[in-house]
Each structure stands twice: as structure tokens, then as C-alpha cells.
Coordinates of C-alpha atoms in Angstrom, one line a residue:
M921 CA -48.4 71.2 -12.5
A922 CA -45.6 70.1 -13.8
K923 CA -45.3 68.7 -17.7
K924 CA -44.4 64.7 -18.1
E925 CA -42.6 63.6 -20.9
V926 CA -43.2 59.7 -21.8
D927 CA -39.7 57.9 -22.8
G928 CA -38.6 55.8 -26.4
E929 CA -40.6 52.6 -22.8
G930 CA -43.6 54.3 -22.3
V931 CA -42.3 55.4 -18.5
N932 CA -44.0 58.8 -17.6
I933 CA -41.3 60.4 -15.9
P934 CA -42.2 63.9 -14.0
N935 CA -39.6 66.9 -15.5
R936 CA -37.1 64.4 -17.0
I937 CA -34.0 65.3 -17.4
K938 CA -31.2 64.6 -20.5
A939 CA -28.3 64.7 -19.5
L940 CA -25.4 63.9 -21.6
P941 CA -22.4 62.0 -20.4
V942 CA -18.9 62.4 -19.3
K943 CA -16.0 63.4 -21.3
R944 CA -13.2 60.8 -21.0
P945 CA -10.6 61.4 -22.8
S946 CA -8.3 58.8 -20.5
P947 CA -9.4 56.2 -23.0
I948 CA -8.3 58.1 -25.9
V949 CA -4.8 59.2 -24.8
A950 CA -4.1 55.1 -22.6
A951 CA -5.3 53.9 -26.2
V952 CA -2.5 56.5 -27.8
I953 CA 0.1 55.7 -25.5
V954 CA -0.5 51.8 -26.8
V955 CA -0.9 51.8 -30.3
L956 CA 2.6 54.1 -30.6
L957 CA 5.0 52.3 -28.4
A958 CA 3.6 49.0 -30.2
A959 CA 4.6 50.3 -34.1
M960 CA 8.0 51.7 -32.4
L961 CA 7.7 48.1 -30.8
I962 CA 7.5 46.2 -34.7
Q963 CA 8.9 49.1 -36.3
G964 CA 12.5 48.5 -33.9
L965 CA 11.5 43.9 -34.6
I966 CA 11.4 45.1 -38.4
T967 CA 14.8 46.6 -39.2
N968 CA 16.9 46.4 -36.0
P969 CA 19.8 44.6 -38.6
R970 CA 21.5 42.7 -35.1
L971 CA 18.6 40.2 -35.9
D972 CA 19.3 38.9 -39.1
W973 CA 15.6 38.3 -40.8
P974 CA 17.1 36.1 -43.1
T975 CA 18.7 34.1 -41.2
V976 CA 15.8 33.2 -39.5
W977 CA 13.9 32.1 -42.0
K978 CA 16.8 30.2 -43.3
Y979 CA 16.7 28.0 -40.0
L980 CA 12.9 28.6 -39.3
F981 CA 12.5 24.7 -41.7
N982 CA 15.8 23.0 -40.4
E983 CA 15.5 19.6 -40.5
N984 CA 17.1 19.2 -37.1
V985 CA 14.9 22.1 -35.5
L986 CA 11.8 20.3 -36.9
E987 CA 13.2 17.4 -35.3
G988 CA 13.5 19.0 -31.7
I989 CA 9.9 19.8 -32.1
R990 CA 9.3 16.3 -32.4
Y991 CA 11.8 15.6 -29.5
T992 CA 9.5 18.0 -27.0
L993 CA 6.5 17.3 -28.3
E994 CA 7.0 13.9 -27.5
L995 CA 8.8 14.9 -24.1
T996 CA 5.6 17.2 -22.9
A997 CA 2.7 14.4 -23.9
I998 CA 4.8 11.5 -22.3
S999 CA 5.6 13.2 -19.2
M1000 CA 1.6 15.4 -19.0
V1001 CA 0.5 12.0 -20.2
V1002 CA 2.2 9.9 -16.9
A1003 CA 1.9 13.2 -14.3
I1004 CA -2.1 12.7 -14.6
I1005 CA -1.8 9.3 -13.9
L1006 CA 0.2 9.1 -11.0
S1007 CA -1.4 12.5 -10.3
V1008 CA -5.0 11.5 -9.6
I1009 CA -3.6 8.1 -7.6
L1010 CA -1.9 10.4 -5.4
A1011 CA -4.7 13.1 -4.6
I1012 CA -6.7 9.5 -4.0
M1013 CA -4.3 8.0 -2.6
R1014 CA -4.2 12.0 0.3
K1015 CA -7.4 11.1 1.0
S1016 CA -7.3 8.2 2.1
I1017 CA -9.0 6.5 5.2
N1018 CA -5.0 4.3 5.3
P1019 CA -1.7 6.7 7.5
V1020 CA 0.1 4.2 5.2
L1021 CA -1.1 5.9 1.6
R1022 CA -1.2 9.7 3.4
G1023 CA 2.1 9.3 4.5
V1024 CA 3.4 7.9 1.4
S1025 CA 2.0 10.5 -1.1
W1026 CA 3.3 13.4 1.8
F1027 CA 6.2 12.1 1.1
F1028 CA 6.4 12.0 -2.8
I1029 CA 4.5 15.2 -3.1
W1030 CA 7.3 16.9 -0.1
F1031 CA 10.6 15.5 -2.3
F1032 CA 9.4 16.1 -5.3
R1033 CA 7.6 20.1 -4.9
G1034 CA 11.1 20.8 -2.3
T1035 CA 14.0 19.8 -5.0
P1036 CA 14.6 21.8 -8.4
V1037 CA 13.2 19.8 -11.8
Y1038 CA 16.8 20.9 -13.2
T1039 CA 18.7 18.7 -10.5
Q1040 CA 16.5 16.2 -10.2
L1041 CA 17.3 15.7 -14.0
I1042 CA 21.4 15.6 -13.3
F1043 CA 19.9 13.1 -10.6
W1044 CA 17.6 10.5 -13.1
G1045 CA 20.9 11.0 -15.9
L1046 CA 23.3 9.6 -13.1
F1047 CA 20.2 6.5 -12.9
A1048 CA 23.0 3.5 -14.2
V1049 CA 26.3 5.6 -12.2
L1050 CA 24.3 5.2 -9.2
I1051 CA 22.0 1.5 -9.4
P1052 CA 24.3 0.5 -12.4
K1053 CA 21.9 -3.7 -12.6
I1054 CA 18.2 -3.6 -12.1
S1055 CA 17.1 -6.7 -10.5
L1056 CA 13.6 -8.7 -9.2
G1057 CA 14.9 -11.5 -6.2
I1058 CA 13.9 -11.9 -2.9
P1059 CA 14.8 -8.9 -0.6
F1060 CA 17.7 -8.2 1.5
T1061 CA 19.4 -11.4 -0.2
S1062 CA 21.8 -13.0 -2.8
V1063 CA 19.2 -15.1 -5.2
E1064 CA 17.9 -13.1 -8.2
F1065 CA 15.2 -14.7 -10.4
W1066 CA 15.4 -11.2 -13.2
S1067 CA 18.0 -8.8 -14.0
I1068 CA 19.4 -6.2 -16.7
D1069 CA 22.1 -3.3 -17.0
S1070 CA 20.2 0.1 -16.3
N1071 CA 22.0 2.1 -18.6
V1072 CA 19.3 -0.2 -21.4
V1073 CA 16.0 0.3 -19.5
V1074 CA 16.9 4.4 -18.7
T1075 CA 18.1 5.6 -21.7
A1076 CA 18.4 9.1 -21.6
F1077 CA 15.4 9.9 -23.2
N1078 CA 14.3 7.7 -20.8
A1079 CA 15.7 9.6 -17.3
A1080 CA 14.1 12.4 -19.4
W1081 CA 10.3 11.6 -19.1
I1082 CA 10.1 10.3 -16.2
G1083 CA 11.8 12.7 -14.7
L1084 CA 10.0 15.4 -15.9
A1085 CA 6.8 13.1 -15.5
L1086 CA 6.6 12.3 -11.5
N1087 CA 8.5 16.1 -11.1
E1088 CA 4.9 17.6 -12.8
A1089 CA 3.1 14.7 -10.7
A1090 CA 4.2 16.5 -7.4
Y1091 CA 2.3 19.6 -8.9
L1092 CA -0.8 18.3 -10.8
S1093 CA -2.0 15.7 -7.8
E1094 CA -2.8 19.6 -5.7
I1095 CA -4.6 20.4 -8.7
V1096 CA -6.6 16.9 -8.6
R1097 CA -6.7 16.9 -4.4
A1098 CA -8.3 20.4 -5.2
G1099 CA -10.7 19.9 -7.9
L1100 CA -12.0 16.5 -6.0
E1101 CA -12.8 18.6 -2.1
A1102 CA -14.0 21.3 -4.1
V1103 CA -17.4 19.1 -5.1
D1104 CA -20.1 18.5 -2.6
P1105 CA -19.5 15.9 -0.2
G1106 CA -22.8 15.7 -0.9
Q1107 CA -22.7 14.3 -4.6
T1108 CA -20.8 11.6 -2.3
E1109 CA -23.4 10.6 0.2
A1110 CA -26.4 9.9 -2.5
A1111 CA -24.4 8.4 -4.8
K1112 CA -22.8 5.8 -2.0
A1113 CA -27.5 6.2 -0.9
L1114 CA -28.6 4.4 -4.6
G1115 CA -25.7 1.3 -3.7
M1116 CA -22.2 3.1 -5.6
N1117 CA -19.2 1.6 -4.9
R1118 CA -15.7 3.7 -3.7
T1119 CA -14.8 3.7 -7.7
L1120 CA -17.8 3.9 -9.0
I1121 CA -18.5 6.5 -7.6
M1122 CA -15.4 8.8 -8.3
R1123 CA -15.5 7.8 -12.0
R1124 CA -18.3 9.1 -12.5
I1125 CA -19.8 11.4 -9.9
V1126 CA -16.6 13.0 -8.6
L1127 CA -14.3 13.7 -11.6
P1128 CA -16.4 14.9 -13.3
Q1129 CA -17.2 17.4 -11.7
A1130 CA -13.6 18.4 -10.3
M1131 CA -12.3 17.9 -14.0
R1132 CA -14.0 22.0 -14.2
I1133 CA -12.1 22.6 -11.8
I1134 CA -8.8 20.8 -12.6
I1135 CA -8.6 21.5 -16.2
P1136 CA -7.7 25.4 -16.0
P1137 CA -5.1 24.5 -14.2
T1138 CA -4.1 21.2 -16.0
G1139 CA -3.4 22.9 -19.7
N1140 CA -1.6 25.5 -17.9
E1141 CA 1.7 23.4 -16.8
T1142 CA 0.8 21.5 -20.0
I1143 CA 2.6 25.2 -21.2
G1144 CA 5.0 25.3 -18.4
M1145 CA 5.9 21.8 -19.9
L1146 CA 6.5 22.1 -22.7
K1147 CA 9.4 25.1 -22.2
T1148 CA 10.1 23.1 -19.4
T1149 CA 11.4 20.1 -21.8
S1150 CA 14.3 22.9 -22.2
L1151 CA 16.3 21.9 -19.3
V1152 CA 15.8 18.2 -20.0
T1153 CA 20.6 18.5 -21.2
A1154 CA 20.8 18.3 -17.8
V1155 CA 20.2 14.6 -18.4
P1156 CA 21.6 14.6 -21.0
F1157 CA 19.1 15.0 -23.9
T1158 CA 20.8 16.8 -26.8
L1159 CA 18.0 16.6 -29.1
E1160 CA 14.7 18.3 -28.0
L1161 CA 14.0 22.2 -29.2
Q1162 CA 16.1 24.8 -27.7
F1163 CA 20.2 22.4 -28.0
A1164 CA 19.2 21.9 -31.7
T1165 CA 18.9 25.8 -31.8
N1166 CA 21.7 25.9 -29.4
A1167 CA 24.1 23.3 -31.6
I1168 CA 22.7 25.3 -34.9
A1169 CA 23.9 29.5 -32.8
N1170 CA 27.0 27.6 -31.9
R1171 CA 28.5 26.3 -35.3
I1172 CA 27.6 29.8 -37.4
Y1173 CA 28.2 31.9 -34.3
K1174 CA 24.9 33.3 -34.5
P1175 CA 23.1 32.6 -31.4
I1176 CA 20.4 36.0 -31.7
P1177 CA 18.4 33.9 -34.5
L1178 CA 18.3 30.8 -33.9
L1179 CA 17.0 32.4 -30.3
L1180 CA 14.0 33.8 -32.6
V1181 CA 13.6 30.3 -34.2
A1182 CA 12.9 28.5 -30.9
C1183 CA 10.4 31.6 -29.7
F1184 CA 8.9 31.0 -32.0
W1185 CA 7.9 27.4 -32.2
Y1186 CA 7.3 28.0 -28.7
L1187 CA 4.9 30.3 -29.3
L1188 CA 3.3 28.4 -32.3
I1189 CA 3.5 25.5 -30.4
T1190 CA 1.2 26.9 -26.7
S1191 CA -1.2 28.8 -28.7
I1192 CA -2.5 26.6 -29.7
L1193 CA -2.3 24.2 -26.5
M1194 CA -4.1 27.8 -25.8
V1195 CA -7.1 26.5 -27.7
V1196 CA -7.9 23.0 -26.8
Q1197 CA -7.2 24.2 -23.2
S1198 CA -10.2 27.0 -24.1
R1199 CA -12.0 23.8 -25.9
L1200 CA -11.8 22.2 -22.9
E1201 CA -12.7 24.3 -20.5
A1202 CA -15.5 25.0 -22.8
H1203 CA -16.9 21.2 -22.3
F1204 CA -16.8 20.4 -18.9
G1205 CA -18.0 23.4 -17.8
K1206 CA -21.3 23.0 -19.7
G1207 CA -24.1 23.0 -17.1
F1208 CA -21.6 24.9 -14.1
N1209 CA -22.1 28.5 -16.1
A1210 CA -25.7 31.0 -15.4
R1211 CA -28.3 31.9 -17.6
P1212 CA -31.1 35.0 -17.6
V1213 CA -33.7 33.9 -16.4
G1214 CA -37.4 33.9 -19.3
T1215 CA -36.5 36.7 -22.6
K1216 CA -33.6 38.9 -22.3
G1217 CA -34.7 42.4 -22.0
K1218 CA -37.8 44.9 -21.0
Q1219 CA -41.3 42.8 -21.0
P1220 CA -44.4 44.8 -20.7
P1221 CA -46.6 44.7 -17.4
Y1222 CA -48.3 42.5 -16.5
D1223 CA -51.2 41.7 -14.6
P1224 CA -51.0 41.4 -11.7
P1225 CA -48.0 44.0 -10.7
Y1226 CA -44.2 42.2 -9.5
P1227 CA -45.4 43.6 -6.0
G1228 CA -43.1 47.1 -5.5
K1229 CA -43.9 47.6 -9.0
S1230 CA -46.9 50.3 -9.8
D1231 CA -48.1 49.4 -12.8
G1232 CA -46.1 50.9 -15.2
E1233 CA -42.6 50.2 -14.2
P1234 CA -41.0 48.0 -16.1
K1235 CA -41.2 44.1 -14.0
D1236 CA -37.8 43.3 -15.4
D1237 CA -34.9 45.3 -16.0
V1238 CA -32.9 44.0 -13.4
N1239 CA -31.1 40.5 -15.4
K1240 CA -32.1 37.6 -12.6
I1241 CA -29.1 35.4 -13.2
N1242 CA -30.4 31.7 -12.1
Q1243 CA -27.7 29.8 -9.4
T1244 CA -24.4 27.5 -10.9
T1245 CA -26.5 24.3 -12.5
F1246 CA -25.4 20.9 -13.1
A1247 CA -26.4 19.4 -15.7
G1248 CA -25.0 16.9 -18.1
L1249 CA -23.1 14.4 -16.0
N1250 CA -26.3 12.1 -15.2
A1251 CA -24.5 9.3 -12.9

């Protein structure tokens, strides 16, 4: 009779084979190649005299650059807040039973997604030329109750964030709509059975669940908006980060160091936004993550044994995973 060996888990296995792992040198070779390429890149960046690192450090905290960062952050924040509000309204309009609201929402999304943002910003810069005066009165008549010069209202800064916000709202509205449609319709039906109206259902039931799907692409759009602010020179608005560094570069005839300054600040702000995005994803993802059932790891045999298991086999060698659960978002 063949000799039985007992492994460390107490399972008797006849004629146990002690197999050695297969050696795989390819990951080690790939890692060495990547490290060498990275070292060559870093060495080239440090030793290349054309990058002119002393000029980079000189203008990294220049007052004009810091002011450009402030305006860039203001444009990003205002544009995204307005775009998020408009996108929710547009997404709800797309799901409305009113065909007029659906048509208006569809036309808005079609127009602003179908034209380049640079072209839209140029039009907003020419708003005072197209509409010299903003007035309030009786339509189709010459009666006016109130009027103001367009240049007073639509300044360069206002034209910049309005153009960015309207363009972004068209894209975010589709993200919000996808998140709303991903929520199980049974949730809405259950809320209606409890007597909730449509507004309360949207605010307390649908939106909290949809946020788990909406947050990741919205974070990407926010990072994209940060970089899109460099296009507001089309308005023209000449105080944001990219224009500030370009102005310094044109004055000292050194474009490359100032491009590195702009890259540094854009990368720093983007990194902070990525951290904030990950925290928001973790917050709104509570209760949706899969969790292992019971205590993780091997367990001693149970009595009676599980179906299909012998007395000596571990009973939970398969890591069972819960289905996605919904917790913490009660109405």
C-alpha cells in the first residue's frame, strides 16, 4: 500500500508530489529594462542644459504664476459647480415625460457636444458684439423695463467660466443620466409605494445610489476642466496659469523652462484632485463592495460535513463572496 503523507492542514494525500514552482525570468527582465529606461530618463532630465533648471526654480513661485494658479482654480471651481447643477437638470429633463423638456435637453447636449469648446469660447468673447445690450421687457415689442450694457455683465472672466460651464454641462449630463438609469427601477417603485413624491425619490433614493457611478467620470471631467482652462485665451482672458507662463517666456525668450513651470503646477493640482476623487469614491461606495462570508481562512471540519465534502477536507477552501449589498443609504 502506498505510503500516505500528512500535509500541514491535516489532509491525508496518498503519494503526494512535491512540485517546484516554474521559474519565470521574464518579469525580472522586464523590471530591469523599465528601471534602466527610467534611470536614463531621469538622468537626461537632470543633466540636459537646455531645460535650464535654474530658470525653472526662479519663476516657480513668481507672483504672476501664483496669480495665474488662483484664476485657474477659480475658473475650474466655478465652471464645474455650474456644470454639475446644469447637468443634473438636463439629465432629469431627458427622463421627463414632457416631450418639450426632452427636446430642449437633447438640443442643448447636441449643440454643445457637437462644437469645439475653443469655438464656443470665441463666441462668448464676442457676446457684446452680437448682443450689445441685455434688456427686459415685453416680447416682440419695443417696450423695455430694464436694460444694461453687455460689456458690464459678460466680462472676460464671466465669459470664460460661462463658456466652460455650458460645454461641460453637456458632457456631464450624459454621465448623470447613465448613473440615474443604473439604479434599479424597483427602488423607485418601492419609494412610490411608501408615498414619496418624485422630487423626494430623486433626492433621497436615486441620486445617493447613482453617485457611486457618477463620481469617477465626474472626477476625470474636473481634471480635464483644469487643463481646458488654458483655452480661455480665446475669449480672451489673459490671467490664467498657461497665459501667465507664456507671457514670462515671451519676455525672457525662454519658453522651455516656463513650460516646465506650468507642467509642475498642473501636475501638482491634478494629483491633489485625484486624491480627493479617490476619497469621494470610497465614501459613496460604502456598502457596495463585496465582502467574504464568515471568517477568512481554513476552518476545522464541521459536523455534519458539507454536501460533497469528506470528513477530512477543509469546508471553506472556496472564498465565497457576497452579492453587492446596499447599506447606509436608507431613505
